[in-house]
Amino acid sequence: EDPLDVFRSFVEGLDLDDSVVLKLAVPPNELTNIQCTPAEGFLLSRINGAYRLGDILAMVPGNDLDKRVMVASLVRREIVKR
């Protein structure tokens, strides 16, 4: 199965284009109670309700597909909202 097809089905309906402004869906003081990877934690530290998704992805190291899957996972887990 093509990884891009898997990604497309995972993010279907999330409407996560680069112009979307991401916000935390949980209070910042609760972030320490959330199980996440170090990469997810770094990405979460960049979400402030002002940066667009494209801006945030530019600040986070790694390949674009992995970063977008990470964002989609955080949205699906209701840690981040658009």
PDB file of N, CA and C in Angstrom:
ATOM      1  N   GLU A   1       0.847  -1.184   0.000  1.00  0.00           N
ATOM      2  CA  GLU A   1       0.000   0.000   0.000  1.00  0.00           C
ATOM      3  C   GLU A   1       0.892   1.248   0.000  1.00  0.00           C
ATOM      4  N   ASP A   2       0.521   2.206  -0.794  1.00  0.00           N
ATOM      5  CA  ASP A   2       1.271   3.451  -0.935  1.00  0.00           C
ATOM      6  C   ASP A   2       1.163   4.284   0.347  1.00  0.00           C
ATOM      7  N   PRO A   3       2.292   4.705   0.939  1.00  0.00           N
ATOM      8  CA  PRO A   3       2.250   5.508   2.160  1.00  0.00           C
ATOM      9  C   PRO A   3       1.420   6.785   2.011  1.00  0.00           C
ATOM     10  N   LEU A   4       1.418   7.380   0.829  1.00  0.00           N
ATOM     11  CA  LEU A   4       0.621   8.594   0.633  1.00  0.00           C
ATOM     12  C   LEU A   4      -0.873   8.295   0.691  1.00  0.00           C
ATOM     13  N   ASP A   5      -1.276   7.132   0.211  1.00  0.00           N
ATOM     14  CA  ASP A   5      -2.686   6.742   0.303  1.00  0.00           C
ATOM     15  C   ASP A   5      -3.088   6.511   1.750  1.00  0.00           C
ATOM     16  N   VAL A   6      -2.205   5.891   2.518  1.00  0.00           N
ATOM     17  CA  VAL A   6      -2.468   5.676   3.939  1.00  0.00           C
ATOM     18  C   VAL A   6      -2.600   7.026   4.645  1.00  0.00           C
ATOM     19  N   PHE A   7      -1.702   7.950   4.333  1.00  0.00           N
ATOM     20  CA  PHE A   7      -1.760   9.284   4.926  1.00  0.00           C
ATOM     21  C   PHE A   7      -3.061   9.987   4.550  1.00  0.00           C
ATOM     22  N   ARG A   8      -3.422   9.942   3.299  1.00  0.00           N
ATOM     23  CA  ARG A   8      -4.655  10.610   2.843  1.00  0.00           C
ATOM     24  C   ARG A   8      -5.877  10.079   3.584  1.00  0.00           C
ATOM     25  N   SER A   9      -5.947   8.768   3.779  1.00  0.00           N
ATOM     26  CA  SER A   9      -7.103   8.212   4.482  1.00  0.00           C
ATOM     27  C   SER A   9      -7.071   8.596   5.960  1.00  0.00           C
ATOM     28  N   PHE A  10      -5.886   8.726   6.546  1.00  0.00           N
ATOM     29  CA  PHE A  10      -5.744   9.093   7.958  1.00  0.00           C
ATOM     30  C   PHE A  10      -6.191  10.530   8.200  1.00  0.00           C
ATOM     31  N   VAL A  11      -5.876  11.430   7.276  1.00  0.00           N
ATOM     32  CA  VAL A  11      -6.195  12.852   7.478  1.00  0.00           C
ATOM     33  C   VAL A  11      -7.502  13.273   6.800  1.00  0.00           C
ATOM     34  N   GLU A  12      -8.175  12.327   6.167  1.00  0.00           N
ATOM     35  CA  GLU A  12      -9.411  12.657   5.467  1.00  0.00           C
ATOM     36  C   GLU A  12     -10.397  13.343   6.415  1.00  0.00           C
ATOM     37  N   GLY A  13     -10.905  14.476   5.972  1.00  0.00           N
ATOM     38  CA  GLY A  13     -11.884  15.213   6.751  1.00  0.00           C
ATOM     39  C   GLY A  13     -11.311  16.146   7.798  1.00  0.00           C
ATOM     40  N   LEU A  14      -9.998  16.162   7.979  1.00  0.00           N
ATOM     41  CA  LEU A  14      -9.404  17.026   8.998  1.00  0.00           C
ATOM     42  C   LEU A  14      -9.159  18.447   8.504  1.00  0.00           C
ATOM     43  N   ASP A  15      -9.113  18.657   7.192  1.00  0.00           N
ATOM     44  CA  ASP A  15      -8.907  19.986   6.608  1.00  0.00           C
ATOM     45  C   ASP A  15      -7.673  20.664   7.205  1.00  0.00           C
ATOM     46  N   LEU A  16      -6.516  20.041   7.009  1.00  0.00           N
ATOM     47  CA  LEU A  16      -5.264  20.546   7.578  1.00  0.00           C
ATOM     48  C   LEU A  16      -4.345  21.097   6.493  1.00  0.00           C
ATOM     49  N   ASP A  17      -4.775  22.156   5.813  1.00  0.00           N
ATOM     50  CA  ASP A  17      -3.870  22.761   4.842  1.00  0.00           C
ATOM     51  C   ASP A  17      -2.925  23.714   5.578  1.00  0.00           C
ATOM     52  N   ASP A  18      -1.904  24.159   4.887  1.00  0.00           N
ATOM     53  CA  ASP A  18      -0.844  24.949   5.514  1.00  0.00           C
ATOM     54  C   ASP A  18      -1.303  26.291   6.074  1.00  0.00           C
ATOM     55  N   SER A  19      -2.481  26.775   5.689  1.00  0.00           N
ATOM     56  CA  SER A  19      -2.949  28.076   6.181  1.00  0.00           C
ATOM     57  C   SER A  19      -3.748  27.978   7.484  1.00  0.00           C
ATOM     58  N   VAL A  20      -4.038  26.757   7.929  1.00  0.00           N
ATOM     59  CA  VAL A  20      -4.816  26.554   9.155  1.00  0.00           C
ATOM     60  C   VAL A  20      -3.996  26.998  10.365  1.00  0.00           C
ATOM     61  N   VAL A  21      -4.640  27.738  11.267  1.00  0.00           N
ATOM     62  CA  VAL A  21      -3.998  28.128  12.527  1.00  0.00           C
ATOM     63  C   VAL A  21      -4.362  27.073  13.565  1.00  0.00           C
ATOM     64  N   LEU A  22      -3.334  26.447  14.130  1.00  0.00           N
ATOM     65  CA  LEU A  22      -3.552  25.401  15.124  1.00  0.00           C
ATOM     66  C   LEU A  22      -3.573  25.991  16.530  1.00  0.00           C
ATOM     67  N   LYS A  23      -4.398  25.385  17.382  1.00  0.00           N
ATOM     68  CA  LYS A  23      -4.513  25.785  18.783  1.00  0.00           C
ATOM     69  C   LYS A  23      -4.476  24.523  19.634  1.00  0.00           C
ATOM     70  N   LEU A  24      -4.073  24.688  20.879  1.00  0.00           N
ATOM     71  CA  LEU A  24      -4.137  23.570  21.808  1.00  0.00           C
ATOM     72  C   LEU A  24      -5.591  23.322  22.170  1.00  0.00           C
ATOM     73  N   ALA A  25      -5.984  22.063  22.233  1.00  0.00           N
ATOM     74  CA  ALA A  25      -7.342  21.697  22.623  1.00  0.00           C
ATOM     75  C   ALA A  25      -7.416  21.354  24.104  1.00  0.00           C
ATOM     76  N   VAL A  26      -6.274  21.352  24.758  1.00  0.00           N
ATOM     77  CA  VAL A  26      -6.201  21.089  26.196  1.00  0.00           C
ATOM     78  C   VAL A  26      -5.477  22.262  26.849  1.00  0.00           C
ATOM     79  N   PRO A  27      -5.756  22.524  28.127  1.00  0.00           N
ATOM     80  CA  PRO A  27      -5.031  23.603  28.804  1.00  0.00           C
ATOM     81  C   PRO A  27      -3.528  23.293  28.840  1.00  0.00           C
ATOM     82  N   PRO A  28      -2.689  24.321  28.680  1.00  0.00           N
ATOM     83  CA  PRO A  28      -1.233  24.086  28.666  1.00  0.00           C
ATOM     84  C   PRO A  28      -0.722  23.335  29.893  1.00  0.00           C
ATOM     85  N   ASN A  29      -1.314  23.573  31.058  1.00  0.00           N
ATOM     86  CA  ASN A  29      -0.823  22.893  32.263  1.00  0.00           C
ATOM     87  C   ASN A  29      -1.134  21.391  32.259  1.00  0.00           C
ATOM     88  N   GLU A  30      -2.013  20.933  31.373  1.00  0.00           N
ATOM     89  CA  GLU A  30      -2.323  19.508  31.260  1.00  0.00           C
ATOM     90  C   GLU A  30      -1.431  18.781  30.252  1.00  0.00           C
ATOM     91  N   LEU A  31      -0.621  19.519  29.520  1.00  0.00           N
ATOM     92  CA  LEU A  31       0.247  18.885  28.517  1.00  0.00           C
ATOM     93  C   LEU A  31       1.225  17.906  29.147  1.00  0.00           C
ATOM     94  N   THR A  32       1.627  18.156  30.386  1.00  0.00           N
ATOM     95  CA  THR A  32       2.581  17.255  31.040  1.00  0.00           C
ATOM     96  C   THR A  32       1.958  15.900  31.362  1.00  0.00           C
ATOM     97  N   ASN A  33       0.625  15.809  31.352  1.00  0.00           N
ATOM     98  CA  ASN A  33      -0.068  14.554  31.636  1.00  0.00           C
ATOM     99  C   ASN A  33      -0.367  13.743  30.381  1.00  0.00           C
ATOM    100  N   ILE A  34      -0.066  14.296  29.226  1.00  0.00           N
ATOM    101  CA  ILE A  34      -0.368  13.641  27.949  1.00  0.00           C
ATOM    102  C   ILE A  34       0.810  12.777  27.528  1.00  0.00           C
ATOM    103  N   GLN A  35       0.517  11.557  27.122  1.00  0.00           N
ATOM    104  CA  GLN A  35       1.576  10.700  26.601  1.00  0.00           C
ATOM    105  C   GLN A  35       1.854  11.091  25.160  1.00  0.00           C
ATOM    106  N   CYS A  36       3.081  11.508  24.915  1.00  0.00           N
ATOM    107  CA  CYS A  36       3.465  11.868  23.553  1.00  0.00           C
ATOM    108  C   CYS A  36       4.960  11.622  23.386  1.00  0.00           C
ATOM    109  N   THR A  37       5.364  11.542  22.132  1.00  0.00           N
ATOM    110  CA  THR A  37       6.776  11.340  21.825  1.00  0.00           C
ATOM    111  C   THR A  37       7.518  12.662  22.011  1.00  0.00           C
ATOM    112  N   PRO A  38       8.843  12.633  22.116  1.00  0.00           N
ATOM    113  CA  PRO A  38       9.595  13.885  22.173  1.00  0.00           C
ATOM    114  C   PRO A  38       9.327  14.781  20.961  1.00  0.00           C
ATOM    115  N   ALA A  39       9.184  14.180  19.789  1.00  0.00           N
ATOM    116  CA  ALA A  39       8.900  14.976  18.588  1.00  0.00           C
ATOM    117  C   ALA A  39       7.533  15.649  18.694  1.00  0.00           C
ATOM    118  N   GLU A  40       6.531  14.925  19.206  1.00  0.00           N
ATOM    119  CA  GLU A  40       5.208  15.521  19.395  1.00  0.00           C
ATOM    120  C   GLU A  40       5.275  16.647  20.422  1.00  0.00           C
ATOM    121  N   GLY A  41       6.044  16.444  21.481  1.00  0.00           N
ATOM    122  CA  GLY A  41       6.203  17.483  22.496  1.00  0.00           C
ATOM    123  C   GLY A  41       6.828  18.736  21.924  1.00  0.00           C
ATOM    124  N   PHE A  42       7.834  18.567  21.068  1.00  0.00           N
ATOM    125  CA  PHE A  42       8.470  19.727  20.435  1.00  0.00           C
ATOM    126  C   PHE A  42       7.460  20.448  19.550  1.00  0.00           C
ATOM    127  N   LEU A  43       6.701  19.692  18.772  1.00  0.00           N
ATOM    128  CA  LEU A  43       5.694  20.295  17.907  1.00  0.00           C
ATOM    129  C   LEU A  43       4.646  21.029  18.749  1.00  0.00           C
ATOM    130  N   LEU A  44       4.185  20.408  19.823  1.00  0.00           N
ATOM    131  CA  LEU A  44       3.198  21.049  20.698  1.00  0.00           C
ATOM    132  C   LEU A  44       3.718  22.360  21.283  1.00  0.00           C
ATOM    133  N   SER A  45       5.015  22.413  21.531  1.00  0.00           N
ATOM    134  CA  SER A  45       5.590  23.638  22.108  1.00  0.00           C
ATOM    135  C   SER A  45       5.572  24.799  21.121  1.00  0.00           C
ATOM    136  N   ARG A  46       5.330  24.515  19.856  1.00  0.00           N
ATOM    137  CA  ARG A  46       5.289  25.558  18.825  1.00  0.00           C
ATOM    138  C   ARG A  46       3.864  26.040  18.533  1.00  0.00           C
ATOM    139  N   ILE A  47       2.877  25.361  19.077  1.00  0.00           N
ATOM    140  CA  ILE A  47       1.481  25.706  18.805  1.00  0.00           C
ATOM    141  C   ILE A  47       1.027  26.742  19.826  1.00  0.00           C
ATOM    142  N   ASN A  48       0.720  27.944  19.312  1.00  0.00           N
ATOM    143  CA  ASN A  48       0.353  29.045  20.210  1.00  0.00           C
ATOM    144  C   ASN A  48      -0.913  29.778  19.780  1.00  0.00           C
ATOM    145  N   GLY A  49      -1.608  29.276  18.788  1.00  0.00           N
ATOM    146  CA  GLY A  49      -2.821  29.928  18.324  1.00  0.00           C
ATOM    147  C   GLY A  49      -2.574  31.073  17.361  1.00  0.00           C
ATOM    148  N   ALA A  50      -1.307  31.310  17.018  1.00  0.00           N
ATOM    149  CA  ALA A  50      -0.975  32.394  16.087  1.00  0.00           C
ATOM    150  C   ALA A  50      -0.315  31.873  14.811  1.00  0.00           C
ATOM    151  N   TYR A  51       0.491  30.818  14.945  1.00  0.00           N
ATOM    152  CA  TYR A  51       1.200  30.281  13.784  1.00  0.00           C
ATOM    153  C   TYR A  51       0.293  29.416  12.925  1.00  0.00           C
ATOM    154  N   ARG A  52       0.481  29.518  11.615  1.00  0.00           N
ATOM    155  CA  ARG A  52      -0.205  28.635  10.677  1.00  0.00           C
ATOM    156  C   ARG A  52       0.522  27.288  10.640  1.00  0.00           C
ATOM    157  N   LEU A  53      -0.181  26.265  10.208  1.00  0.00           N
ATOM    158  CA  LEU A  53       0.403  24.927  10.139  1.00  0.00           C
ATOM    159  C   LEU A  53       1.702  24.935   9.340  1.00  0.00           C
ATOM    160  N   GLY A  54       1.729  25.614   8.204  1.00  0.00           N
ATOM    161  CA  GLY A  54       2.942  25.672   7.384  1.00  0.00           C
ATOM    162  C   GLY A  54       4.111  26.281   8.139  1.00  0.00           C
ATOM    163  N   ASP A  55       3.841  27.314   8.966  1.00  0.00           N
ATOM    164  CA  ASP A  55       4.891  27.942   9.774  1.00  0.00           C
ATOM    165  C   ASP A  55       5.428  26.962  10.812  1.00  0.00           C
ATOM    166  N   ILE A  56       4.511  26.242  11.463  1.00  0.00           N
ATOM    167  CA  ILE A  56       4.910  25.287  12.500  1.00  0.00           C
ATOM    168  C   ILE A  56       5.730  24.156  11.894  1.00  0.00           C
ATOM    169  N   LEU A  57       5.283  23.629  10.766  1.00  0.00           N
ATOM    170  CA  LEU A  57       6.014  22.530  10.136  1.00  0.00           C
ATOM    171  C   LEU A  57       7.416  22.953   9.722  1.00  0.00           C
ATOM    172  N   ALA A  58       7.579  24.215   9.359  1.00  0.00           N
ATOM    173  CA  ALA A  58       8.904  24.718   8.974  1.00  0.00           C
ATOM    174  C   ALA A  58       9.854  24.775  10.174  1.00  0.00           C
ATOM    175  N   MET A  59       9.317  24.878  11.375  1.00  0.00           N
ATOM    176  CA  MET A  59      10.144  24.963  12.594  1.00  0.00           C
ATOM    177  C   MET A  59      10.530  23.594  13.144  1.00  0.00           C
ATOM    178  N   VAL A  60       9.826  22.566  12.716  1.00  0.00           N
ATOM    179  CA  VAL A  60      10.010  21.226  13.276  1.00  0.00           C
ATOM    180  C   VAL A  60      10.901  20.403  12.352  1.00  0.00           C
ATOM    181  N   PRO A  61      11.951  19.784  12.907  1.00  0.00           N
ATOM    182  CA  PRO A  61      12.822  18.966  12.057  1.00  0.00           C
ATOM    183  C   PRO A  61      12.120  17.680  11.607  1.00  0.00           C
ATOM    184  N   GLY A  62      12.602  17.111  10.524  1.00  0.00           N
ATOM    185  CA  GLY A  62      12.072  15.849  10.032  1.00  0.00           C
ATOM    186  C   GLY A  62      11.466  16.005   8.655  1.00  0.00           C
ATOM    187  N   ASN A  63      11.023  14.873   8.112  1.00  0.00           N
ATOM    188  CA  ASN A  63      10.449  14.942   6.762  1.00  0.00           C
ATOM    189  C   ASN A  63       8.983  15.367   6.846  1.00  0.00           C
ATOM    190  N   ASP A  64       8.516  15.961   5.780  1.00  0.00           N
ATOM    191  CA  ASP A  64       7.201  16.582   5.754  1.00  0.00           C
ATOM    192  C   ASP A  64       6.074  15.590   6.041  1.00  0.00           C
ATOM    193  N   LEU A  65       6.137  14.414   5.464  1.00  0.00           N
ATOM    194  CA  LEU A  65       5.078  13.425   5.651  1.00  0.00           C
ATOM    195  C   LEU A  65       4.968  13.024   7.120  1.00  0.00           C
ATOM    196  N   ASP A  66       6.100  12.741   7.757  1.00  0.00           N
ATOM    197  CA  ASP A  66       6.087  12.362   9.174  1.00  0.00           C
ATOM    198  C   ASP A  66       5.506  13.473  10.039  1.00  0.00           C
ATOM    199  N   LYS A  67       5.866  14.714   9.746  1.00  0.00           N
ATOM    200  CA  LYS A  67       5.361  15.843  10.530  1.00  0.00           C
ATOM    201  C   LYS A  67       3.854  15.994  10.354  1.00  0.00           C
ATOM    202  N   ARG A  68       3.365  15.811   9.147  1.00  0.00           N
ATOM    203  CA  ARG A  68       1.923  15.937   8.896  1.00  0.00           C
ATOM    204  C   ARG A  68       1.135  14.803   9.553  1.00  0.00           C
ATOM    205  N   VAL A  69       1.692  13.610   9.555  1.00  0.00           N
ATOM    206  CA  VAL A  69       1.052  12.490  10.255  1.00  0.00           C
ATOM    207  C   VAL A  69       1.003  12.786  11.754  1.00  0.00           C
ATOM    208  N   MET A  70       2.065  13.363  12.285  1.00  0.00           N
ATOM    209  CA  MET A  70       2.109  13.707  13.702  1.00  0.00           C
ATOM    210  C   MET A  70       1.021  14.731  14.042  1.00  0.00           C
ATOM    211  N   VAL A  71       0.874  15.760  13.216  1.00  0.00           N
ATOM    212  CA  VAL A  71      -0.164  16.772  13.438  1.00  0.00           C
ATOM    213  C   VAL A  71      -1.543  16.126  13.367  1.00  0.00           C
ATOM    214  N   ALA A  72      -1.764  15.307  12.365  1.00  0.00           N
ATOM    215  CA  ALA A  72      -3.056  14.638  12.219  1.00  0.00           C
ATOM    216  C   ALA A  72      -3.355  13.764  13.431  1.00  0.00           C
ATOM    217  N   SER A  73      -2.351  13.084  13.944  1.00  0.00           N
ATOM    218  CA  SER A  73      -2.534  12.259  15.130  1.00  0.00           C
ATOM    219  C   SER A  73      -2.923  13.105  16.341  1.00  0.00           C
ATOM    220  N   LEU A  74      -2.278  14.246  16.513  1.00  0.00           N
ATOM    221  CA  LEU A  74      -2.601  15.133  17.634  1.00  0.00           C
ATOM    222  C   LEU A  74      -4.021  15.683  17.514  1.00  0.00           C
ATOM    223  N   VAL A  75      -4.455  15.952  16.294  1.00  0.00           N
ATOM    224  CA  VAL A  75      -5.828  16.425  16.078  1.00  0.00           C
ATOM    225  C   VAL A  75      -6.811  15.296  16.369  1.00  0.00           C
ATOM    226  N   ARG A  76      -6.548  14.112  15.847  1.00  0.00           N
ATOM    227  CA  ARG A  76      -7.434  12.969  16.072  1.00  0.00           C
ATOM    228  C   ARG A  76      -7.527  12.616  17.559  1.00  0.00           C
ATOM    229  N   ARG A  77      -6.436  12.804  18.295  1.00  0.00           N
ATOM    230  CA  ARG A  77      -6.422  12.529  19.741  1.00  0.00           C
ATOM    231  C   ARG A  77      -6.994  13.695  20.554  1.00  0.00           C
ATOM    232  N   GLU A  78      -7.436  14.744  19.870  1.00  0.00           N
ATOM    233  CA  GLU A  78      -8.059  15.927  20.474  1.00  0.00           C
ATOM    234  C   GLU A  78      -7.134  16.657  21.444  1.00  0.00           C
ATOM    235  N   ILE A  79      -5.846  16.686  21.093  1.00  0.00           N
ATOM    236  CA  ILE A  79      -4.858  17.464  21.830  1.00  0.00           C
ATOM    237  C   ILE A  79      -4.695  18.817  21.158  1.00  0.00           C
ATOM    238  N   VAL A  80      -4.885  18.825  19.834  1.00  0.00           N
ATOM    239  CA  VAL A  80      -4.760  20.031  19.018  1.00  0.00           C
ATOM    240  C   VAL A  80      -6.055  20.198  18.242  1.00  0.00           C
ATOM    241  N   LYS A  81      -6.447  21.453  18.025  1.00  0.00           N
ATOM    242  CA  LYS A  81      -7.617  21.737  17.197  1.00  0.00           C
ATOM    243  C   LYS A  81      -7.261  22.808  16.186  1.00  0.00           C
ATOM    244  N   ARG A  82      -8.107  22.913  15.182  1.00  0.00           N
ATOM    245  CA  ARG A  82      -7.897  23.925  14.155  1.00  0.00           C
ATOM    246  C   ARG A  82      -8.869  25.062  14.371  1.00  0.00           C
TER     247      ARG A  82
END
